[in-house]
PDB file of C-alpha atoms in Angstrom:
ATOM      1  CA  UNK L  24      97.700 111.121 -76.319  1.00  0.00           C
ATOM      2  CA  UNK L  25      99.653 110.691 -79.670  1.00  0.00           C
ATOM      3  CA  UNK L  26     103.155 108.867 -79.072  1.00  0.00           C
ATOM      4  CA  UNK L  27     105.336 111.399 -80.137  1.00  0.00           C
ATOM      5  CA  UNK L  28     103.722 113.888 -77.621  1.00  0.00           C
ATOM      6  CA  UNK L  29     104.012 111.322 -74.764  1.00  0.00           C
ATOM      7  CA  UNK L  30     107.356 110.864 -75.615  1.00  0.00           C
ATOM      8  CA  UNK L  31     108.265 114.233 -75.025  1.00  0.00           C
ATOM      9  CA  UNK L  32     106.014 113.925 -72.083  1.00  0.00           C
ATOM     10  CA  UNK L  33     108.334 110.990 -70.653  1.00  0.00           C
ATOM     11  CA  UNK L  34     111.929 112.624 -71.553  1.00  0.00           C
ATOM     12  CA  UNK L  35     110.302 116.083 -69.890  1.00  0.00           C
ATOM     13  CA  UNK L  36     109.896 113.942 -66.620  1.00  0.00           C
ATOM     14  CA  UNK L  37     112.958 112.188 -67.108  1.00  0.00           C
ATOM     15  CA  UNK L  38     114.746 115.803 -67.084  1.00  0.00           C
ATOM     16  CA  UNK L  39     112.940 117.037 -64.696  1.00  0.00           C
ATOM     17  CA  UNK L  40     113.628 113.892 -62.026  1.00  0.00           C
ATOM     18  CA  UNK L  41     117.575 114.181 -62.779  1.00  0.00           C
ATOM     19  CA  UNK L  42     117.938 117.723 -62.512  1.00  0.00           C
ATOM     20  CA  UNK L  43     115.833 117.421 -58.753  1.00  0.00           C
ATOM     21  CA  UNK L  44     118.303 114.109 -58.239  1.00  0.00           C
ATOM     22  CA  UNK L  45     121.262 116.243 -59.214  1.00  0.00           C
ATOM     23  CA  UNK L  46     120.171 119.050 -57.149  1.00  0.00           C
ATOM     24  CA  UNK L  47     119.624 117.327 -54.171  1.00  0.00           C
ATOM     25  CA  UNK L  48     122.917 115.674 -54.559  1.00  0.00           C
ATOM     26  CA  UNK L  49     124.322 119.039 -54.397  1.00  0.00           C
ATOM     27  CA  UNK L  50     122.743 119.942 -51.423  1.00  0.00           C
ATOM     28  CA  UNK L  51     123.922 116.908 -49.776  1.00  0.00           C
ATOM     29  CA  UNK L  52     127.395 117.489 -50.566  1.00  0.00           C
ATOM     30  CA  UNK L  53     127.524 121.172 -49.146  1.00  0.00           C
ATOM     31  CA  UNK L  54     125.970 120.189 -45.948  1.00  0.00           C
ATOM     32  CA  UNK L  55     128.602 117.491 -45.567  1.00  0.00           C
ATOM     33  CA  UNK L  56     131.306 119.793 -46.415  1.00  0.00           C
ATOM     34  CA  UNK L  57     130.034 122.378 -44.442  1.00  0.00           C
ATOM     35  CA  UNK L  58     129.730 119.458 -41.056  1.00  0.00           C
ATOM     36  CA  UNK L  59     133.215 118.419 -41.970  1.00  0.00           C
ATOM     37  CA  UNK L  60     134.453 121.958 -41.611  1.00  0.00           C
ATOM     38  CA  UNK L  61     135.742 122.999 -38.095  1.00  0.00           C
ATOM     39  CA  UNK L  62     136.810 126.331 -36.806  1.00  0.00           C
ATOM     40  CA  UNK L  63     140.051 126.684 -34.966  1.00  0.00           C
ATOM     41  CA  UNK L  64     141.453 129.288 -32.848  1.00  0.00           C
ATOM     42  CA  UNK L  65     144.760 130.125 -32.348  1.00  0.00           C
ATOM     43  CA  UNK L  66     146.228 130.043 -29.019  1.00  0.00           C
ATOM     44  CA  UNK L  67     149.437 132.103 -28.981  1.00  0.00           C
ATOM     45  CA  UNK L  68     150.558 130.600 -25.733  1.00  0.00           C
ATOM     46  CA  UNK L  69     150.373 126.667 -27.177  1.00  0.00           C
ATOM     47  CA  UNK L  70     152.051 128.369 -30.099  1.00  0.00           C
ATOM     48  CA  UNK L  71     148.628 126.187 -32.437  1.00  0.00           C
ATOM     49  CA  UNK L  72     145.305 126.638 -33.646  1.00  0.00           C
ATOM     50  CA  UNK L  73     143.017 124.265 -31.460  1.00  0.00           C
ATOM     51  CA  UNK L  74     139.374 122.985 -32.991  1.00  0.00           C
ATOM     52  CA  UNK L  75     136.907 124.895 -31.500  1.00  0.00           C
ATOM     53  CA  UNK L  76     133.692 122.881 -29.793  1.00  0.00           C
ATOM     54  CA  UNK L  77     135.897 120.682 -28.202  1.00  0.00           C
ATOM     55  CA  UNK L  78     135.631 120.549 -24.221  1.00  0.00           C
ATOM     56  CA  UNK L  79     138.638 117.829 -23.553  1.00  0.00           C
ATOM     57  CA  UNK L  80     141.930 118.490 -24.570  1.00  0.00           C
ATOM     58  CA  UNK L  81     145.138 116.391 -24.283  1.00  0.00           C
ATOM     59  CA  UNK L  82     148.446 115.407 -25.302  1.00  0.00           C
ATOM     60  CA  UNK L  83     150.832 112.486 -26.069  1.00  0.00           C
ATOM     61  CA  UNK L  84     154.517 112.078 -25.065  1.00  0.00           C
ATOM     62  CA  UNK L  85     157.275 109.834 -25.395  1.00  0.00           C
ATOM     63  CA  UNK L  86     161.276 110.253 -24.669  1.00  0.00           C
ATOM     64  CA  UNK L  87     161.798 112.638 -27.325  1.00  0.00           C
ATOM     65  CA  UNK L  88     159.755 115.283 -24.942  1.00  0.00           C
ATOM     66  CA  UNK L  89     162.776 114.516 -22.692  1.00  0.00           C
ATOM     67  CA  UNK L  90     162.434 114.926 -19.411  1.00  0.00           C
ATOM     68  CA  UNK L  91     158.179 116.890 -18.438  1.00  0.00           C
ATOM     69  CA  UNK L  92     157.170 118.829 -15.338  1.00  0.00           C
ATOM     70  CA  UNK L  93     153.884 117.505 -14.916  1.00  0.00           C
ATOM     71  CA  UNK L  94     153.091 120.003 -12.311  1.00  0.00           C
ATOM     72  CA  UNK L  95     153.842 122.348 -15.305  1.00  0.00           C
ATOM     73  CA  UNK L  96     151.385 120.942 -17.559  1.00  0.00           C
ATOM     74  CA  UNK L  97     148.947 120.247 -15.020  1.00  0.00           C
ATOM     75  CA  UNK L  98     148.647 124.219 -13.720  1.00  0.00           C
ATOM     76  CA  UNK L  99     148.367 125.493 -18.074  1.00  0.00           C
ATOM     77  CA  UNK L 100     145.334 126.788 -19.219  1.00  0.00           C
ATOM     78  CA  UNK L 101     144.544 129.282 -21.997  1.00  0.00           C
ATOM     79  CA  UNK L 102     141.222 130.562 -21.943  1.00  0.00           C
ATOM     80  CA  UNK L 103     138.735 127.225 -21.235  1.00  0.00           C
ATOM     81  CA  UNK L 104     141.485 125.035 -22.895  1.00  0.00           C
ATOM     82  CA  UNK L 105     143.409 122.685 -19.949  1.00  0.00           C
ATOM     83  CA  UNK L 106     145.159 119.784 -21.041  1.00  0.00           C
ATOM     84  CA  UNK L 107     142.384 116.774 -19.140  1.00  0.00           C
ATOM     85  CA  UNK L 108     144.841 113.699 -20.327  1.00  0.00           C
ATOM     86  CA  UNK L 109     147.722 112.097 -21.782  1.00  0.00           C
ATOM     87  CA  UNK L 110     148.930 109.388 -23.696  1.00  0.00           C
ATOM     88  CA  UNK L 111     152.419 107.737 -22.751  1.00  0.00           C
ATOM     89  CA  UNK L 112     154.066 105.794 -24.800  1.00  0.00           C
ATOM     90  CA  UNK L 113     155.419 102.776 -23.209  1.00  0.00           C
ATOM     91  CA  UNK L 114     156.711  99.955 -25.234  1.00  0.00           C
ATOM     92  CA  UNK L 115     158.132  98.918 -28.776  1.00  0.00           C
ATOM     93  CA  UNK L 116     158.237  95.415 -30.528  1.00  0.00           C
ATOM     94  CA  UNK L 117     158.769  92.726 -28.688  1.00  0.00           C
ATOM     95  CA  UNK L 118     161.193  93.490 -25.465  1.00  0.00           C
ATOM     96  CA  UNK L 119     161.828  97.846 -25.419  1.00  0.00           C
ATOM     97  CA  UNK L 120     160.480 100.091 -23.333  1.00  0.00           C
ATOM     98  CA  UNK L 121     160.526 103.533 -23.377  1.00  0.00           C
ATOM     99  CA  UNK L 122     162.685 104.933 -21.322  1.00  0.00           C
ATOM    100  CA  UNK L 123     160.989 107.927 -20.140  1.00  0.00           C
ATOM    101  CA  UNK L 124     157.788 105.976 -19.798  1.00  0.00           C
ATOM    102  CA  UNK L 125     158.061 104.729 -15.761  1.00  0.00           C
ATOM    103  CA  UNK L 126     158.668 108.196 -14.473  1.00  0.00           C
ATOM    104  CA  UNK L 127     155.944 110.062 -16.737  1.00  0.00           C
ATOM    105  CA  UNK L 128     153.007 107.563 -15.903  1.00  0.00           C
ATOM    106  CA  UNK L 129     154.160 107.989 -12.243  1.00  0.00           C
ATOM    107  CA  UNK L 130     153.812 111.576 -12.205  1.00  0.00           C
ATOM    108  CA  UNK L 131     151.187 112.380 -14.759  1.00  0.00           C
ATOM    109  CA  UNK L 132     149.110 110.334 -11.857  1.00  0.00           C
ATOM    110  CA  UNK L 133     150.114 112.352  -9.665  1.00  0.00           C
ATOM    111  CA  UNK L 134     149.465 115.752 -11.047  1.00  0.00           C
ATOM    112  CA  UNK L 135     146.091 114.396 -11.619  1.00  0.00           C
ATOM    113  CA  UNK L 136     146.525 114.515 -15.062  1.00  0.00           C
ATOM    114  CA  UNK L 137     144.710 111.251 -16.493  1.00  0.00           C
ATOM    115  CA  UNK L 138     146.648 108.829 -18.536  1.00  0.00           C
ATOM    116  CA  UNK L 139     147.426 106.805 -20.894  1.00  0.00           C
ATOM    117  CA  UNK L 140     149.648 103.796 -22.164  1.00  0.00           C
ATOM    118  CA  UNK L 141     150.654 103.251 -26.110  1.00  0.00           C
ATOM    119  CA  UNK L 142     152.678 100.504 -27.661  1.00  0.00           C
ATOM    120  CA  UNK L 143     154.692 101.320 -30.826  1.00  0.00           C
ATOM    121  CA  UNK L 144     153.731  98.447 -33.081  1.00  0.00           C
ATOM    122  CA  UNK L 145     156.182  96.891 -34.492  1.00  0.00           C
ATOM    123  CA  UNK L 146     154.667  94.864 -37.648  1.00  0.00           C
ATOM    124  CA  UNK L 147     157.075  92.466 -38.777  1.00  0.00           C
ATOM    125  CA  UNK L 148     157.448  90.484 -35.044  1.00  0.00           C
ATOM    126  CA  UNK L 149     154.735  88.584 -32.739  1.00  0.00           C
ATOM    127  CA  UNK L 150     151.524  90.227 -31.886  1.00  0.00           C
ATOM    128  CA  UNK L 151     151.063  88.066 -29.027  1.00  0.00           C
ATOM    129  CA  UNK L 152     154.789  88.976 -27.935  1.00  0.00           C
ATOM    130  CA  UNK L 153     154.274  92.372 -28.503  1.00  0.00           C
ATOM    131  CA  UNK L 154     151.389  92.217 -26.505  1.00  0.00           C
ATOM    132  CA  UNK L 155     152.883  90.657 -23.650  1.00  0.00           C
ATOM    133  CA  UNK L 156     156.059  93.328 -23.969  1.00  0.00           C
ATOM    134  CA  UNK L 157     152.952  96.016 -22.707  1.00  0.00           C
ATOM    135  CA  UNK L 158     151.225  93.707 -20.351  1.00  0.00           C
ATOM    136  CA  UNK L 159     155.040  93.157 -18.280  1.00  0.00           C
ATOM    137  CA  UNK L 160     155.219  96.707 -18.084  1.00  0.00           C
ATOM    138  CA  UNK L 161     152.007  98.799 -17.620  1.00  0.00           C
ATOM    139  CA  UNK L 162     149.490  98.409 -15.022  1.00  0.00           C
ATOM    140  CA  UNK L 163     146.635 100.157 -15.030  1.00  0.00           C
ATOM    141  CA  UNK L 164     144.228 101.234 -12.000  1.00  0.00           C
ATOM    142  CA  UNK L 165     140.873 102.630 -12.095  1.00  0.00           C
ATOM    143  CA  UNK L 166     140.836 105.901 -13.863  1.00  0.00           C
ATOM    144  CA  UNK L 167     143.600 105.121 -16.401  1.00  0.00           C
ATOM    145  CA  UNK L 168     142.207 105.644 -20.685  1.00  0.00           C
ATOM    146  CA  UNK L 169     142.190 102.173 -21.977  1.00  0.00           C
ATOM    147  CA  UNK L 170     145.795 100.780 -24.038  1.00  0.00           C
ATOM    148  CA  UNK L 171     146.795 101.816 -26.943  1.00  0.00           C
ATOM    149  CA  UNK L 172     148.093 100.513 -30.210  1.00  0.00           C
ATOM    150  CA  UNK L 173     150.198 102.455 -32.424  1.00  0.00           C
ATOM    151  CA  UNK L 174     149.820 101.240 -35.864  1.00  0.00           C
ATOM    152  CA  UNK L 175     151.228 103.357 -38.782  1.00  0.00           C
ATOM    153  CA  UNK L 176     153.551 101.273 -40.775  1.00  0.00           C
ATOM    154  CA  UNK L 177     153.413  98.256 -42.080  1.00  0.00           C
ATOM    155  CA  UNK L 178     157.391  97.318 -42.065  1.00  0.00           C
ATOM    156  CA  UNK L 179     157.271  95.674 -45.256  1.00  0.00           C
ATOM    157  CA  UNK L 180     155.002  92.890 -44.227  1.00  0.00           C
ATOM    158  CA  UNK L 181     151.526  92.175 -46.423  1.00  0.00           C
ATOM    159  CA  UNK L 182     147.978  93.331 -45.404  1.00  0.00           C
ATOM    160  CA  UNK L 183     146.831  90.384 -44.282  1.00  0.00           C
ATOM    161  CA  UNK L 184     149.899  89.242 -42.475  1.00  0.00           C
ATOM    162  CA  UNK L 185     149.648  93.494 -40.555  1.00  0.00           C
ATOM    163  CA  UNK L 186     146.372  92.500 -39.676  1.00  0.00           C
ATOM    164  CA  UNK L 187     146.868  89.049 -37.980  1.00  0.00           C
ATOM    165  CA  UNK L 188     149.388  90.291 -35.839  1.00  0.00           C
ATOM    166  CA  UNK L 189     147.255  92.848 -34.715  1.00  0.00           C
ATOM    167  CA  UNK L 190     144.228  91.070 -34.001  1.00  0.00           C
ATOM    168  CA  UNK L 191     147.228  89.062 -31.786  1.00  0.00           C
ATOM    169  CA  UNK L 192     147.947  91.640 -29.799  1.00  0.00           C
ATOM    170  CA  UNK L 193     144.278  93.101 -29.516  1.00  0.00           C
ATOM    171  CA  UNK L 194     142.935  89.889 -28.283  1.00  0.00           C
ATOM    172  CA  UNK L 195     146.027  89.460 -25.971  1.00  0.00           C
ATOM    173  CA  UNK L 196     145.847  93.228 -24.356  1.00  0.00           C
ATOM    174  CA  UNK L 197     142.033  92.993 -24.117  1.00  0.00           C
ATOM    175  CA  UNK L 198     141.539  89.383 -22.660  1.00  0.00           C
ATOM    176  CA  UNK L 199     144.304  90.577 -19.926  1.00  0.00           C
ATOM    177  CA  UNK L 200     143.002  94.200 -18.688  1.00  0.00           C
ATOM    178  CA  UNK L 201     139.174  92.906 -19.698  1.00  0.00           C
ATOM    179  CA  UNK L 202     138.920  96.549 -21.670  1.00  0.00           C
ATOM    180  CA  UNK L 203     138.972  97.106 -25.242  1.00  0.00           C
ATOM    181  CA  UNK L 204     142.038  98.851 -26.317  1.00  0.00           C
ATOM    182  CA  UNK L 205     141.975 102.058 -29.020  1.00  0.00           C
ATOM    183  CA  UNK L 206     144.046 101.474 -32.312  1.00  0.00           C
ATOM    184  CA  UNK L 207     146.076 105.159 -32.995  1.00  0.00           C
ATOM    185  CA  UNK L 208     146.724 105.595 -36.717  1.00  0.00           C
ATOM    186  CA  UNK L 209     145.969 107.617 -39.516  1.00  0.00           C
ATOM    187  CA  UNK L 210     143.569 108.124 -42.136  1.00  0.00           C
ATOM    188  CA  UNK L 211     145.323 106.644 -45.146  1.00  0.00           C
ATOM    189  CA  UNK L 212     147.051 103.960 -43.187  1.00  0.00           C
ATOM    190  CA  UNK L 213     143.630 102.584 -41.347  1.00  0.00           C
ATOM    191  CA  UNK L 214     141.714 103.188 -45.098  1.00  0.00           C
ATOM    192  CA  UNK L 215     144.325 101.278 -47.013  1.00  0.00           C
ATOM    193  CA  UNK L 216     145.260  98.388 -44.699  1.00  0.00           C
ATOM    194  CA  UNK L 217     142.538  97.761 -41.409  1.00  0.00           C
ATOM    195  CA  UNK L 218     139.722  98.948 -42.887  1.00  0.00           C
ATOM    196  CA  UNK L 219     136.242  97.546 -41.759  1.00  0.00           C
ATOM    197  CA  UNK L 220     137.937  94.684 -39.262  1.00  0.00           C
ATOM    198  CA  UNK L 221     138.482  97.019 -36.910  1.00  0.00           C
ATOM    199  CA  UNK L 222     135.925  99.330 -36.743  1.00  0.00           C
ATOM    200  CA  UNK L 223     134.740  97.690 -33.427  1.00  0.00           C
ATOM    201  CA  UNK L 224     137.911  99.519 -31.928  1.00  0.00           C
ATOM    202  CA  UNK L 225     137.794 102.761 -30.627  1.00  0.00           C
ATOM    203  CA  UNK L 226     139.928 104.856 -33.219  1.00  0.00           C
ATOM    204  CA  UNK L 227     142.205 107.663 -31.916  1.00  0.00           C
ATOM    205  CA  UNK L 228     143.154 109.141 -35.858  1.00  0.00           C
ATOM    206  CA  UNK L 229     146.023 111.515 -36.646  1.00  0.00           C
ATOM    207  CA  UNK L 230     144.474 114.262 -39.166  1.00  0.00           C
ATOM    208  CA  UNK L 231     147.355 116.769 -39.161  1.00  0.00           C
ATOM    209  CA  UNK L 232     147.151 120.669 -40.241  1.00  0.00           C
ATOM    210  CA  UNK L 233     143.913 120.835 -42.066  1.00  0.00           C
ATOM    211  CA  UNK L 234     140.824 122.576 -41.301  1.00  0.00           C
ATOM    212  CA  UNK L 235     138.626 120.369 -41.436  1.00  0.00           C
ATOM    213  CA  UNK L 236     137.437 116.873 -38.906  1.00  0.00           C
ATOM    214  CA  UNK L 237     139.385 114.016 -40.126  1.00  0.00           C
ATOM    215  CA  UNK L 238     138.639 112.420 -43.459  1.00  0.00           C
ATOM    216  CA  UNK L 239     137.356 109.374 -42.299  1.00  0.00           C
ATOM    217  CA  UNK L 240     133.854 107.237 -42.561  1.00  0.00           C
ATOM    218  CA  UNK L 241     133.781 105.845 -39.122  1.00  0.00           C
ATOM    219  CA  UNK L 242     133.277 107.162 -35.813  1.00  0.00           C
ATOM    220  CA  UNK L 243     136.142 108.256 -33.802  1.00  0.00           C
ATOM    221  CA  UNK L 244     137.383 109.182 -30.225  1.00  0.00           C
ATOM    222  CA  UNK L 245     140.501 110.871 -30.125  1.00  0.00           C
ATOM    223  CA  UNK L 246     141.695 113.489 -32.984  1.00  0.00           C
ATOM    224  CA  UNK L 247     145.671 114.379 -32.779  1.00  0.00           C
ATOM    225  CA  UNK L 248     145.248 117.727 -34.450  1.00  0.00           C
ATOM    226  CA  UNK L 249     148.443 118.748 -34.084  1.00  0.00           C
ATOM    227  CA  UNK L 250     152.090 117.865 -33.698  1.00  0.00           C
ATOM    228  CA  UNK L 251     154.048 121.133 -32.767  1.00  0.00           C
ATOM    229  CA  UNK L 252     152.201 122.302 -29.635  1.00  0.00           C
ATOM    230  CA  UNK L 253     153.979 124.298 -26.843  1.00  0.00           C
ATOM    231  CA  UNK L 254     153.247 123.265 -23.334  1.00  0.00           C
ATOM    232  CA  UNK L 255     154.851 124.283 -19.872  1.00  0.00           C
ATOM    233  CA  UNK L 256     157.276 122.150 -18.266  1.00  0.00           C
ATOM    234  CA  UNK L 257     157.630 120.652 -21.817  1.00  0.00           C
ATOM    235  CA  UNK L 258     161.013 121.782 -23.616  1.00  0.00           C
ATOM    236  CA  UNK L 259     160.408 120.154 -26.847  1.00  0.00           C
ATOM    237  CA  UNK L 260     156.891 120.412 -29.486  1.00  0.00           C
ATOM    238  CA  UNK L 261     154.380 118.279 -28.456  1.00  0.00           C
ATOM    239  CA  UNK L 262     151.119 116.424 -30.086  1.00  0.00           C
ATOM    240  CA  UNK L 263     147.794 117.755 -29.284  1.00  0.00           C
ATOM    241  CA  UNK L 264     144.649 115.760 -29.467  1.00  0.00           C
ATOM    242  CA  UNK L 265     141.042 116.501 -28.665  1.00  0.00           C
ATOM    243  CA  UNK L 266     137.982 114.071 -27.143  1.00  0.00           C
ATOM    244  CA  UNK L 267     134.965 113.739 -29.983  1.00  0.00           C
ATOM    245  CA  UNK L 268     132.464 113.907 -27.134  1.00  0.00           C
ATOM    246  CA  UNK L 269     131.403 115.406 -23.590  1.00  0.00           C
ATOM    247  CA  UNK L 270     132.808 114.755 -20.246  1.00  0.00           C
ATOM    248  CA  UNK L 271     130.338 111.778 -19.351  1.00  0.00           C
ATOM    249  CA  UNK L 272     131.533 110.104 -22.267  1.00  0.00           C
ATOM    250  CA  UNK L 273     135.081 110.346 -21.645  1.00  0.00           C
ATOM    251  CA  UNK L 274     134.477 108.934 -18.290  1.00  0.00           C
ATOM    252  CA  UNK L 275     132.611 105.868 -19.617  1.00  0.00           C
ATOM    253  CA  UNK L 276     136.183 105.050 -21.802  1.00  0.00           C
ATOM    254  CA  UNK L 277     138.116 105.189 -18.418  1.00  0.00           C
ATOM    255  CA  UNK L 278     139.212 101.897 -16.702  1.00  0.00           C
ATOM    256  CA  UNK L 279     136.314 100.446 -14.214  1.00  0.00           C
TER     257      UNK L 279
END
């Protein structure tokens, strides 16, 4: 073959194998778009739009949902959607608790409603102090969701100094209860200043008014979809959060 034909030859094939690259490359990116999409449907009485294909629903609370009738939020249900769980928050820094917290995990366990205790992270103090500020106050039985750190700011300390402190309190909360705790953040913050550290951690991730699964490379557990849910018994907005898989797997999270 005469060179200047087989150098046509070669750019031909050279074409040809980037437009099939390019094409393929397309294809990949629609069927990830089209996996990260999610449909929601509204649900006039939670005043939302809830992620379809989700079978375990929950909430968080804190003070600021003042005073809850559990029985309340126990009895809801819209359709299939019942709120299975929530998350409590419980402590702050280094000595605060919240002051809501003792009555709400006492009667979220007994509405049957299972449960869950957070610590507000406070970046800038101890993480083994921190850690011990959760451990004085929560007990948890058989049944209870594992703790949980909440991790969204970093208070003006570095990345590496956010991270040591909390590894600290990790370590401390894990070595005590003998479960691994979940780290609650979201997407930005855990991108930008965890990162790959942590993604031994289950991750409950905040991915707020979007329709669409959170942004994220790593696996997840918990999605807080939502932030301005109505619930009975509840007098104030509350956040709404779904499970990423089925009820067997939920129960393998749950204390021993």
């Amino acid at each position: 073959m005469p060179p200047r034909r087989k150098k046509q030859l070669l750019r031909i094939i050279f074409l040809g194998s980037v437009l099939v690259f390019l094409s393929v490359a397309v294809w990949l990116m629609y069927k990830w778009l089209m996996y990260r999409q999610v449909k929601f449907t509204r649900y006039p009485e939670f005043g939302i739009t809830i992620p379809n294909n989700y079978g375990i629903h929950g909430i968080d609370v804190s003070r600021y949902q003042n005073i809850i009738a559990w029985e309340e939020v126990k009895k809801m249900k819209v359709g299939e959607v019942q709120l299975g769980f929530a998350f409590i928050k419980a402590t702050e820094g280094i000595g605060n608790m919240d002051p809501q917290f003792q009555r709400n995990w006492r009667k979220a366990k007994s509405n049957e409603v299972i449960r869950g205790a957070y610590h507000f992270f406070i970046a800038s103090k101890d993480g083994k102090m921190q850690a011990e500020n959760f451990i004085k106050r929560v007990e948890l039985k058989s049944g209870d969701l594992p703790p949980v750190l909440d991790v969204e700011q970093r208070f003006g300390v570095s990345r590496a100094q956010l991270q040591r402190e909390v590894k600290k309190w990790l370590q401390t909360v894990e070595a005590y209860y003998g479960v691994t705790p979940v780290i609650y953040t979201n997407v930005d913050f855990y991108k930008q200043n965890l990162g790959s550290d942590f993604d031994d951690y289950p991750l409950w991730v905040a991915h707020y008014y979007q329709q669409e699964q959170p942004r994220i490379g790593r696996s997840w557990s918990f999605w807080q979809h939502n932030d301005q849910g109505n619930v009975n018994g509840i007098t104030s907005k509350v956040d709404f959060n779904v499970f990423s898989g089925d009820s067997t797997t939920f129960k393998s999270l749950l204390v021993p």
